[in-house]
GROMACS .gro file of C-alpha atoms in nm:
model
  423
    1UNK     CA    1   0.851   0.530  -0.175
    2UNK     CA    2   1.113   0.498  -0.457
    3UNK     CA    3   1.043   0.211  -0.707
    4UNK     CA    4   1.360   0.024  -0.575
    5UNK     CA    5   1.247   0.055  -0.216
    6UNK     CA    6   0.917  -0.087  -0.314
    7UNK     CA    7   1.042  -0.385  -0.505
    8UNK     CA    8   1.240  -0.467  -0.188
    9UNK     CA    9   0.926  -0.423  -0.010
   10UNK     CA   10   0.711  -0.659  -0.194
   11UNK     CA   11   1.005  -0.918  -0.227
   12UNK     CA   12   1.047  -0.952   0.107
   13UNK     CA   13   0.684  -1.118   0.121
   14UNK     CA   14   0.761  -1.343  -0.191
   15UNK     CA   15   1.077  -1.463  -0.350
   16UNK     CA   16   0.930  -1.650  -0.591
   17UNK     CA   17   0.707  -1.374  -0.769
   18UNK     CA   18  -0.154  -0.568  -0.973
   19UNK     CA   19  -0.457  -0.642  -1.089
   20UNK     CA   20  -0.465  -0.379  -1.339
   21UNK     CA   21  -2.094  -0.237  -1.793
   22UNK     CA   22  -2.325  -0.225  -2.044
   23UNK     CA   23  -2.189  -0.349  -2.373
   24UNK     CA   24  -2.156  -0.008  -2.562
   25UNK     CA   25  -2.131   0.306  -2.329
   26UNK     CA   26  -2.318   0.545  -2.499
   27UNK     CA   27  -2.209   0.958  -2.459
   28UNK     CA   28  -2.480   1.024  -2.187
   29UNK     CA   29  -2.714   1.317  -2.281
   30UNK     CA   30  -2.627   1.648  -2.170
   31UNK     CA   31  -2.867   1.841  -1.923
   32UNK     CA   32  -2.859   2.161  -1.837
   33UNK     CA   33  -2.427   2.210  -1.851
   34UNK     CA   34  -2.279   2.287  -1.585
   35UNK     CA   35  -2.051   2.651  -1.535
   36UNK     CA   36  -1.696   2.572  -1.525
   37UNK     CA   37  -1.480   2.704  -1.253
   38UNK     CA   38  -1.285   3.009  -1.318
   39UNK     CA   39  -1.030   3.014  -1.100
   40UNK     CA   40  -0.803   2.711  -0.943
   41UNK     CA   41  -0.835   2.872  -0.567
   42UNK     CA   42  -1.045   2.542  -0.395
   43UNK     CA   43  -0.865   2.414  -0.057
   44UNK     CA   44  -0.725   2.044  -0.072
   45UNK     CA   45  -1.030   1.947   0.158
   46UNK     CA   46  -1.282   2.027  -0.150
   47UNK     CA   47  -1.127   1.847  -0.389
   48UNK     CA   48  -1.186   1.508  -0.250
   49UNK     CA   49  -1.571   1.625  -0.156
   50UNK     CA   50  -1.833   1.467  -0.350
   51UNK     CA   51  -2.067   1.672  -0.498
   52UNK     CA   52  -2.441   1.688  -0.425
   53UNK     CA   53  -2.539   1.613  -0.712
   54UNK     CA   54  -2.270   1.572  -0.950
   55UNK     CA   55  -2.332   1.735  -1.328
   56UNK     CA   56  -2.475   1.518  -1.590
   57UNK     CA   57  -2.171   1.665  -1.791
   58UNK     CA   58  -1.906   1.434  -1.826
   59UNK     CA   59  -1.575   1.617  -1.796
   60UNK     CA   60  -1.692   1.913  -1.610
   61UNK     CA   61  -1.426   2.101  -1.389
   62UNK     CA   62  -1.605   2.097  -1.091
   63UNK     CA   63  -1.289   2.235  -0.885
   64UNK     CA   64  -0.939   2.257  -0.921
   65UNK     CA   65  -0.630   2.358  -0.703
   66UNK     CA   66  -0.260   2.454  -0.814
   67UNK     CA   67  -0.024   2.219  -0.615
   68UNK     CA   68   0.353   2.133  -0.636
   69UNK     CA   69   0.422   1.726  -0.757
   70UNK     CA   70   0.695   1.659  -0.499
   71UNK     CA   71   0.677   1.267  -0.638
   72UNK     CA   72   0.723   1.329  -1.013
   73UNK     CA   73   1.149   1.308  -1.066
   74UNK     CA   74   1.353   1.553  -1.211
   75UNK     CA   75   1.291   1.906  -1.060
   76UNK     CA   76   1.106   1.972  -1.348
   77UNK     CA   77   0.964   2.340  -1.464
   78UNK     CA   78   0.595   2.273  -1.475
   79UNK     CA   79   0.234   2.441  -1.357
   80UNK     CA   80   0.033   2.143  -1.188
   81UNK     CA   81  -0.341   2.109  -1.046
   82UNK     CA   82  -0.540   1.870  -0.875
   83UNK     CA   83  -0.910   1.855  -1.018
   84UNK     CA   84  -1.236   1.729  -0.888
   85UNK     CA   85  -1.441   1.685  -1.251
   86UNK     CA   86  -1.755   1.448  -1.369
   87UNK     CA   87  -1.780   1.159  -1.496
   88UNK     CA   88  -2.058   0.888  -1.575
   89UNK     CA   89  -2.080   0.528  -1.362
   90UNK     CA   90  -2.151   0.165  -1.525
   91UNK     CA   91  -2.481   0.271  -1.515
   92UNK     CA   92  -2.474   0.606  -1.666
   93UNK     CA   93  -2.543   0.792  -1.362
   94UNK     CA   94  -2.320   1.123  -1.334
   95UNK     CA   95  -1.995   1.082  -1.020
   96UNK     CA   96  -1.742   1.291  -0.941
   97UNK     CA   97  -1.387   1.174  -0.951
   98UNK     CA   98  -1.071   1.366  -0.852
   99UNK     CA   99  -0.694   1.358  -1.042
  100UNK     CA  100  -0.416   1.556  -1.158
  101UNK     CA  101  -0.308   1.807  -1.450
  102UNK     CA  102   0.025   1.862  -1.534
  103UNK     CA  103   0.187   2.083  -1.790
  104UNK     CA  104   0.536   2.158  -1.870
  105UNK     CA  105   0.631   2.570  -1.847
  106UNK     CA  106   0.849   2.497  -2.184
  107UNK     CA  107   0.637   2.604  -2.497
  108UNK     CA  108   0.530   2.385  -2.708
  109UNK     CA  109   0.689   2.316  -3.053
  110UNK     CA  110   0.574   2.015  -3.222
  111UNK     CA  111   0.271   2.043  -3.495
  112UNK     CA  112  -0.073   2.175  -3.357
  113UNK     CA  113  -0.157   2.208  -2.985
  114UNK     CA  114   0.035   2.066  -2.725
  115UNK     CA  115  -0.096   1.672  -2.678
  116UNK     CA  116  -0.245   1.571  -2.391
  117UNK     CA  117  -0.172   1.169  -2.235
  118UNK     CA  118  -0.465   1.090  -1.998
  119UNK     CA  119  -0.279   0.867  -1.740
  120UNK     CA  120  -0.448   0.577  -1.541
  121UNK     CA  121  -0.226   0.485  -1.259
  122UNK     CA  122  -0.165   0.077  -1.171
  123UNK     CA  123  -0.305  -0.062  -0.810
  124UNK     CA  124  -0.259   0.177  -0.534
  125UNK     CA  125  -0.451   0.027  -0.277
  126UNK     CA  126  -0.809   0.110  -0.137
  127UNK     CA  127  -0.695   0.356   0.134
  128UNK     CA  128  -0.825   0.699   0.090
  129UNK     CA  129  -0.447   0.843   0.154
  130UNK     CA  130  -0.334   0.638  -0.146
  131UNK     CA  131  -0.521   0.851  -0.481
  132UNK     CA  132  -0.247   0.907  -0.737
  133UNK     CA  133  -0.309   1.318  -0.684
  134UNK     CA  134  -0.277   1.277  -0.298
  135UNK     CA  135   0.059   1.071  -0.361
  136UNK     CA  136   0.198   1.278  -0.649
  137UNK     CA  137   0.134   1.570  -0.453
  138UNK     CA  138   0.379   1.429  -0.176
  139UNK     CA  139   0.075   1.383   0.117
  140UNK     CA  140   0.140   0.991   0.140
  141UNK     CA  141   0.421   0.800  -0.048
  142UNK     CA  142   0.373   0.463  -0.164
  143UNK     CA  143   0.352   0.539  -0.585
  144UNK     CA  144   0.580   0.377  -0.848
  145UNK     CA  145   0.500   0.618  -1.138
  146UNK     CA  146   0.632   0.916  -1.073
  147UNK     CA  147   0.902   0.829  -1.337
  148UNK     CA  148   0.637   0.755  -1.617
  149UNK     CA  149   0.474   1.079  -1.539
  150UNK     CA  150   0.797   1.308  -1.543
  151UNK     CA  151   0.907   1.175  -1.910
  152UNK     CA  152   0.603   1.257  -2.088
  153UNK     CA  153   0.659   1.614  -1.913
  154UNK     CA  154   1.005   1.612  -2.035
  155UNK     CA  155   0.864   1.507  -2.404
  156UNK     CA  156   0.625   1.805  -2.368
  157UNK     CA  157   0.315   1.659  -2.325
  158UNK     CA  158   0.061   1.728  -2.097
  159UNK     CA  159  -0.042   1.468  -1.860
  160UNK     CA  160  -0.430   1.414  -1.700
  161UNK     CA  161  -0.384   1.175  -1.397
  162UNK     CA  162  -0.728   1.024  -1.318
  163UNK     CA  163  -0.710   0.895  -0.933
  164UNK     CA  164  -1.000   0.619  -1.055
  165UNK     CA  165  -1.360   0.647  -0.970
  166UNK     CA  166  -1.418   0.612  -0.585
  167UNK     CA  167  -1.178   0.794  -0.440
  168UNK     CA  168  -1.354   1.070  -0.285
  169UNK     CA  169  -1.442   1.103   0.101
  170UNK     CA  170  -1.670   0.878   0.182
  171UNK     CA  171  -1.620   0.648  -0.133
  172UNK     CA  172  -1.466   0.328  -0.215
  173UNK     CA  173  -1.261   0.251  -0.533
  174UNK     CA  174  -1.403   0.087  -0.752
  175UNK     CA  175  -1.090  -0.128  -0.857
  176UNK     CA  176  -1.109  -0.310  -1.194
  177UNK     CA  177  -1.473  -0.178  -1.268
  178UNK     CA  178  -1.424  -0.146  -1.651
  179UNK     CA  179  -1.667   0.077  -1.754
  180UNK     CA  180  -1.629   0.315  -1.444
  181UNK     CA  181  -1.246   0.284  -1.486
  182UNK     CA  182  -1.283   0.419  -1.870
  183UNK     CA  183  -1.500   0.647  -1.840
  184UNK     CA  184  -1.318   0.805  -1.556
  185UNK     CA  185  -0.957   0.819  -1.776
  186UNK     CA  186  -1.180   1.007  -2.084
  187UNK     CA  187  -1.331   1.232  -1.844
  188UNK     CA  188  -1.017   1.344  -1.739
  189UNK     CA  189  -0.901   1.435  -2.080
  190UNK     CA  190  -1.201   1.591  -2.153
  191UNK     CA  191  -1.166   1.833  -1.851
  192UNK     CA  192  -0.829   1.886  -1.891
  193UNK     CA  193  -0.874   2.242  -2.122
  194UNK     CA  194  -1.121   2.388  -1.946
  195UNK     CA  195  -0.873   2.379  -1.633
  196UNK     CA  196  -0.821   2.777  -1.601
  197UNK     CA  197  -0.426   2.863  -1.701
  198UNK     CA  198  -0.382   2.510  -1.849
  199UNK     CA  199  -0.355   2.688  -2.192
  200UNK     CA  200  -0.523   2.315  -2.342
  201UNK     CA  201  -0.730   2.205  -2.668
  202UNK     CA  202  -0.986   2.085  -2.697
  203UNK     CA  203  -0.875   1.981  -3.057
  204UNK     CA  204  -0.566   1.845  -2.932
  205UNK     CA  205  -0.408   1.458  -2.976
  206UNK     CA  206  -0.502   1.276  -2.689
  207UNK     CA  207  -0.327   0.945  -2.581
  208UNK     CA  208  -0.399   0.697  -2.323
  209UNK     CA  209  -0.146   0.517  -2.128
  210UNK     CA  210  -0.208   0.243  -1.804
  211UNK     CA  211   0.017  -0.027  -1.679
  212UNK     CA  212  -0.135  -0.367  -1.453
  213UNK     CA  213  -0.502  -0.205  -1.314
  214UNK     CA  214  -0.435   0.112  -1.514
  215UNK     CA  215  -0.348  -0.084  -1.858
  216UNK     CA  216  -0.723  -0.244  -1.835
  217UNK     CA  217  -0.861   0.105  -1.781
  218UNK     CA  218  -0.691   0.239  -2.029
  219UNK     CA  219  -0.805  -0.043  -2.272
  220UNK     CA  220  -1.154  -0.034  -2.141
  221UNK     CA  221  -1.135   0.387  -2.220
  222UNK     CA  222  -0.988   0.260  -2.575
  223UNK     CA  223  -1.273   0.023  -2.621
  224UNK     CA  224  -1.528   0.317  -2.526
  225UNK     CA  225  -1.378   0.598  -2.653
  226UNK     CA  226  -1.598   0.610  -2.973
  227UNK     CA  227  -1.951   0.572  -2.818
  228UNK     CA  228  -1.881   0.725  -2.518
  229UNK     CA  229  -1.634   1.044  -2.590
  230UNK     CA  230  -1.653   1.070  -2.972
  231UNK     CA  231  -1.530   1.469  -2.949
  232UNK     CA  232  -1.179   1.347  -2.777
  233UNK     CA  233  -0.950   1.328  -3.058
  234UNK     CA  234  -0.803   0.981  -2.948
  235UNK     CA  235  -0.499   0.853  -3.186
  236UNK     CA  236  -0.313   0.617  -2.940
  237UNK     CA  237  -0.340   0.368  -2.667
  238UNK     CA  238  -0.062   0.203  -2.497
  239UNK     CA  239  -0.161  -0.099  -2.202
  240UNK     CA  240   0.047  -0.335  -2.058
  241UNK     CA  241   0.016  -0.606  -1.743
  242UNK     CA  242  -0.294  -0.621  -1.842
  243UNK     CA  243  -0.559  -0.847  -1.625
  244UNK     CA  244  -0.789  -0.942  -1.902
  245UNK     CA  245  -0.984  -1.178  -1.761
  246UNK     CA  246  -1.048  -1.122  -1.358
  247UNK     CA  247  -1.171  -1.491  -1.328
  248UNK     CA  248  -0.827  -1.596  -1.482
  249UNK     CA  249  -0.656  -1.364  -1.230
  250UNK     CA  250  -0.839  -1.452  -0.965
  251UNK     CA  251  -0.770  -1.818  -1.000
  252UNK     CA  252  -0.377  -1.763  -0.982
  253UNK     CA  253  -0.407  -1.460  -0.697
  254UNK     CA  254  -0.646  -1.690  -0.469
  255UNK     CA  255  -0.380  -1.828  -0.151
  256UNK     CA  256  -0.074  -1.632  -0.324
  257UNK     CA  257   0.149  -1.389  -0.198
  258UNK     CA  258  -0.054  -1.136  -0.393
  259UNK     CA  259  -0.367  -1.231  -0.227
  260UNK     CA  260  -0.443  -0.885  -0.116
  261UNK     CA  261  -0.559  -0.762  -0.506
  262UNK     CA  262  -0.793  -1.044  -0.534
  263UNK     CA  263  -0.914  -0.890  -0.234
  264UNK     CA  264  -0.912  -0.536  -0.359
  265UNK     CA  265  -1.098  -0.640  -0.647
  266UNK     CA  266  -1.388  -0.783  -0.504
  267UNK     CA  267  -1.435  -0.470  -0.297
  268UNK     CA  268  -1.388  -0.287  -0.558
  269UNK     CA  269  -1.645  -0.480  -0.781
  270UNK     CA  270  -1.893  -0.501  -0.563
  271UNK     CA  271  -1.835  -0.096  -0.491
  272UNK     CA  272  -1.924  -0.043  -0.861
  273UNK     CA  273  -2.191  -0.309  -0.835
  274UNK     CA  274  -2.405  -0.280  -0.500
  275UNK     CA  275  -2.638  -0.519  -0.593
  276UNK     CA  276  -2.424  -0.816  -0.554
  277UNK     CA  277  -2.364  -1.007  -0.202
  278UNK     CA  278  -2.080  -0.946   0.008
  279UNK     CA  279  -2.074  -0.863   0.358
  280UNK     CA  280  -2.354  -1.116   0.428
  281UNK     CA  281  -2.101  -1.342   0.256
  282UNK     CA  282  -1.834  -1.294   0.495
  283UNK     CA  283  -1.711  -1.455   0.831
  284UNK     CA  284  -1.548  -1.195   1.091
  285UNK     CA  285  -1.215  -1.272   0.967
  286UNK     CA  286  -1.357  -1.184   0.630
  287UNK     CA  287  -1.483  -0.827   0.758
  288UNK     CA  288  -1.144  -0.727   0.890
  289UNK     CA  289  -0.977  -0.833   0.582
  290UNK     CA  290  -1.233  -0.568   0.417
  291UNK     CA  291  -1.179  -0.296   0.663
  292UNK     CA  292  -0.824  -0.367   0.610
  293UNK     CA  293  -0.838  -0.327   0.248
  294UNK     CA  294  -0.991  -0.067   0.218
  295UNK     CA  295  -0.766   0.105   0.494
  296UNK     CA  296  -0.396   0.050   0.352
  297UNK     CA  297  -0.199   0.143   0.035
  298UNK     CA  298   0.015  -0.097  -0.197
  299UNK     CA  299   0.284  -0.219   0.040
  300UNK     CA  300   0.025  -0.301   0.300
  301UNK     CA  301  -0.241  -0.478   0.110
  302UNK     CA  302   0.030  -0.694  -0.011
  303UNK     CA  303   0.180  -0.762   0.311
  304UNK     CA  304  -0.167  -0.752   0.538
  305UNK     CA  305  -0.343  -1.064   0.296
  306UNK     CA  306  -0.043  -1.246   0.172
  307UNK     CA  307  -0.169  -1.616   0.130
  308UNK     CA  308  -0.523  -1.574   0.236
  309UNK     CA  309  -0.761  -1.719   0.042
  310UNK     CA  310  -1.157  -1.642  -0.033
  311UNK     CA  311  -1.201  -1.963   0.192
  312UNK     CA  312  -1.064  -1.822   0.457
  313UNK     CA  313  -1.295  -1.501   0.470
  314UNK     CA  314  -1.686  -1.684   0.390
  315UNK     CA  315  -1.861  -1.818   0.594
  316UNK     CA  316  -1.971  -2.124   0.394
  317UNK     CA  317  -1.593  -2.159   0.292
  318UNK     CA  318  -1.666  -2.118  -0.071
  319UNK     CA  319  -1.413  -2.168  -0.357
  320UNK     CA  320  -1.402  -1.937  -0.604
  321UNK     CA  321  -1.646  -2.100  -0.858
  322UNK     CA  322  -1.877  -2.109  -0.569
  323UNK     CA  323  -1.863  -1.749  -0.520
  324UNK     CA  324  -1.888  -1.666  -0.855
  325UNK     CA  325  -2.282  -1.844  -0.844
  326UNK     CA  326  -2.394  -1.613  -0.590
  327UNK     CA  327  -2.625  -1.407  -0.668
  328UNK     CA  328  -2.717  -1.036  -0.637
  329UNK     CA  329  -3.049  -0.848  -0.551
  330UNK     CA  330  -3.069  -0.727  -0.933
  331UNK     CA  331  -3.040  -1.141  -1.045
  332UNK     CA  332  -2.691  -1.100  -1.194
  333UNK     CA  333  -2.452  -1.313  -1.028
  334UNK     CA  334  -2.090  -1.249  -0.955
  335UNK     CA  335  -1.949  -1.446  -1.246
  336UNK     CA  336  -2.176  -1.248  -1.504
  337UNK     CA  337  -2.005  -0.924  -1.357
  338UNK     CA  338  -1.702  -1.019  -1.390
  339UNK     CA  339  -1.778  -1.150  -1.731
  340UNK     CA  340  -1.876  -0.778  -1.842
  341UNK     CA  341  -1.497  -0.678  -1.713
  342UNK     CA  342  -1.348  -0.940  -1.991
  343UNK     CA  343  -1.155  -0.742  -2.237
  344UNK     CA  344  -1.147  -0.856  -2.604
  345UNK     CA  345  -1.456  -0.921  -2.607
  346UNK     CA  346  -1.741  -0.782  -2.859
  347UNK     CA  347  -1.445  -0.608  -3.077
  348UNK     CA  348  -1.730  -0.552  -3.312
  349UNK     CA  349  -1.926  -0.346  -3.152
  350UNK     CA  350  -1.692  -0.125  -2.953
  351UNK     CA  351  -1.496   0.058  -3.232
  352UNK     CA  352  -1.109   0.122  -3.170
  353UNK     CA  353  -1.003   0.343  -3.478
  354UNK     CA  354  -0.659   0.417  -3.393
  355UNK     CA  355  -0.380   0.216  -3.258
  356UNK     CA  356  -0.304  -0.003  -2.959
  357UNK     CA  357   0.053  -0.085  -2.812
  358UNK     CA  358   0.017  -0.394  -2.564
  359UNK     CA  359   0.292  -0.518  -2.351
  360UNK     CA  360   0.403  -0.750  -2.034
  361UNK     CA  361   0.704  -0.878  -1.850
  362UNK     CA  362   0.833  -1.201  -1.963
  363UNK     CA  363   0.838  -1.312  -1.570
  364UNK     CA  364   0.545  -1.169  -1.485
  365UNK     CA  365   0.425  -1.320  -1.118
  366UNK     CA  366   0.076  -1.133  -1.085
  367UNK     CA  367  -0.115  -1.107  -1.382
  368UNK     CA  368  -0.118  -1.460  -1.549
  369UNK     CA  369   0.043  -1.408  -1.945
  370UNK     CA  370  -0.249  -1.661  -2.104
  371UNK     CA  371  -0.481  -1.366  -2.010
  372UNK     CA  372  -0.217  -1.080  -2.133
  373UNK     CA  373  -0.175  -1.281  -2.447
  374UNK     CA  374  -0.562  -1.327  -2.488
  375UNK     CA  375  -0.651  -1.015  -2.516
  376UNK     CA  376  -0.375  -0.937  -2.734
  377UNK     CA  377  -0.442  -1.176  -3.001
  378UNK     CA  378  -0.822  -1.088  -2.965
  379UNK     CA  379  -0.769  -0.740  -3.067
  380UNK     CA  380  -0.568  -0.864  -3.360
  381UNK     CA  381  -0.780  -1.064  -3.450
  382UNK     CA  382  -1.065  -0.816  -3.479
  383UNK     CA  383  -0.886  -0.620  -3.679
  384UNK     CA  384  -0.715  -0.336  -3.446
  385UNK     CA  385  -0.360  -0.270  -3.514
  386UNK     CA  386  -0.183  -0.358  -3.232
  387UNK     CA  387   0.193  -0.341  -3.165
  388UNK     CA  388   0.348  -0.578  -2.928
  389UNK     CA  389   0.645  -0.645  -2.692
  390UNK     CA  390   0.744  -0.853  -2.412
  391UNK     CA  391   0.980  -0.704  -2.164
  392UNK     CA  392   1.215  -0.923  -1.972
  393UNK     CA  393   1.085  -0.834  -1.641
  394UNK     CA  394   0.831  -0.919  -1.390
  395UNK     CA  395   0.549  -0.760  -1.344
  396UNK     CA  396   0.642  -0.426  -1.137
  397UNK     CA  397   1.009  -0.398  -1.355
  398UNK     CA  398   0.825  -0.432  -1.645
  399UNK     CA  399   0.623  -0.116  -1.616
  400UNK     CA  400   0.927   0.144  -1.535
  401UNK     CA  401   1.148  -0.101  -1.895
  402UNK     CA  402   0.837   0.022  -2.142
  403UNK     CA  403   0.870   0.401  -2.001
  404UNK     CA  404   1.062   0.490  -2.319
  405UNK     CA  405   0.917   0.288  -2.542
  406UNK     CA  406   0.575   0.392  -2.447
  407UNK     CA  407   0.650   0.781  -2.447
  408UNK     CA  408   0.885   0.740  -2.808
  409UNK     CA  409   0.551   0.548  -2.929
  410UNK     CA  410   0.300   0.804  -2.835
  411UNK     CA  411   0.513   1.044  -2.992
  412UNK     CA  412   0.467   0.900  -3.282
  413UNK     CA  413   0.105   0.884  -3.309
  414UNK     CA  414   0.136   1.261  -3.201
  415UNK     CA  415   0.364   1.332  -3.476
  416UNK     CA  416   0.084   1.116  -3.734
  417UNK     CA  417   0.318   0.887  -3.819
  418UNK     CA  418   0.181   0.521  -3.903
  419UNK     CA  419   0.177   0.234  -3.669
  420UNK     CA  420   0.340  -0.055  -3.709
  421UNK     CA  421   0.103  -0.408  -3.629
  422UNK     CA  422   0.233  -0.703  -3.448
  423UNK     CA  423  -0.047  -0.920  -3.547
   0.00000   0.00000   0.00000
């Protein structure tokens, strides 16, 4: 689906209008290491098959395929691979998550090895068919990105695509899990060189770049990169729509036309974090709105939920607060989870070292700005140097207006070149 034919899409449900742990995620400890594939020859089937177990190394290549991106624009000269590689959950257990590689055939010029962005796509839906390598790959088409992905190609950079934890067979996404969502996006970048024929660093610049659900991963694998990945050579993060605070969103998504990522996210959480209640919260209209969910892509959870409300799906009718007291087999409640999901918080102990570019649409309708502009002024405040800009968009135009900025500003950090602060 083009980007044009998707805005008509979702404006056709609203005319008044994506969701983009532990404290410190420490590097988990290496057992015995896993041997890396030698050859990208796996069949599509494997690489969405969970492994039994998965390696205790994160960023493992666990298997990879060579595929054509039908979705990414421009007919451009590239070699391309989907990869099944390891990664570590909220609570530091090893998982297996699939995504794409991409690099362009032109050689690289620019100082030292070619960079690599690690890419967290915004909300695709729960659906199995809708993982970012399954879309870009041309298998089911209901992406936006495609552009974003094709200009860092065209800038030379390589570009690792996590799909997100949860979705391989059998699995849900875990949608707006912070720590799962970061760890995932530095996993990718880690694997990326040891893809066979990807001719990668593992000394090379690394960026990270995520718009709406992708720009809190991305933020989250900013905030985590230090503890968790301190070998990735990290000099840039660039974030925008950002849902900050999921009670905030929540509170504005609850009986809106965008009902259907409020939704999402409480699958999602509660995928990452099994302990807490949710089916034995739910009414029979509530269950189908799950199965539903977790069925359909973009255009269909917005259109399937439109205007429902958590009321509608409990069976003690609760409000959101209400929800947000129940409480899980493990004693945590929901509104402590979601808590741990707040960005800007505890700047001081997670250590961001290099720059941050944050950004939003002036008219966003999804992702409330207090909660954009929270988190903005929080990093400030603690000290990371944080460019800013406001786009004057809502929230899906925004993402496709910053494409240029965004790839001109990792280029930059690339090149070493200092950042400028907005604080």
């Amino acid at each position: 689906m083009s980007r044009s034919a998707l805005v008509t899409a979702l404006t056709a449900v609203t005319t008044a209008a994506l969701l983009g742990g532990a404290l410190v995620s420490r590097a988990p400890t290496a057992e015995a290491a896993a041997p890396q594939v030698s050859a990208c020859t796996a069949a599509d089937a494997d690489i969405y098959a969970p492994p039994a177990p998965a390696p205790a190394t994160p960023g493992t290549v666990l298997a990879c395929r060579s595929v054509t991106l039908s979705q990414v624009p421009g007919d451009l000269a590239m070699s391309a691979w989907k990869v099944r590689y390891s990664s570590t959950d909220n609570q530091g257990r090893p998982v297996a998550v699939s995504g794409t590689l991409a690099v362009p055939a032109a050689p690289w010029t620019g100082p030292g090895p070619r960079p690599v962005v690690a890419f967290h796509p915004g909300t695709l839906g729960l659906g199995p068919q809708c993982a970012f390598s399954k879309q870009l790959a041309g298998a089911y088409q209901d992406e936006y990105e495609g552009d974003n992905i094709a200009a860092l190609l065209r800038a030379g950079y390589a570009v690792a695509a996590t799909d997100g934890p949860g979705y391989l067979d059998g699995q849900t996404h875990r949608y707006v899990a912070g720590t799962d969502s970061g760890h995932a996006l530095l996993d990718i970048a880690r694997a990326a060189p040891a893809v066979p024929g990807s001719g990668l660093s593992r000394q090379a610049r690394v960026g990270l770049w995520g718009y709406s659900e992708g720009g809190a991963a991305s933020l989250w694998a900013a905030q985590l990169a230090a503890s968790y990945a301190p070998g990735l050579n990290v000099v840039g993060d660039a974030s925008g729509g950002v849902p900050g605070d999921l009670k905030e969103v929540a509170a504005g998504l609850d009986g809106s036309a965008f009902a259907g990522f409020l939704a999402d996210a409480a699958v999602g959480i509660q995928a990452a974090y099994p302990a807490l209640p949710l089916d034995s919260l739910l009414n029979d209209q509530g269950r189908d709105s799950v199965r539903t969910a977790k069925s359909v892509c973009l255009a269909g959870t917005v259109t399937a939920l439109a205007g429902k409300s958590i009321k509608d799906f409990t069976t003690a009718g609760l409000t959101l607060d209400q929800l947000y007291r129940q409480r899980g087999s493990d004693g945590r409640t929901w509104g402590q989870v979601l808590d741990d999901q707040k960005l800007g918080v505890n700047l001081g102990t997670y250590r961001i070292a290099f720059p941050v570019l944050q950004y939003r649409g002036a008219l966003d309708e999804v992702i409330p700005t207090a909660t954009e502009d929270a988190v903005r002024s929080a990093y400030c405040a603690a000290g990371v140097r944080t460019g800013w800009k406001i786009y004057a968009g809502d929230h899906l135009l925004t993402d496709n207006q910053a494409v240029g900025d965004v790839v001109s500003w990792l280029g930059d950090r690339f090149a070493g070149r200092p950042a400028r602060s907005d604080c």
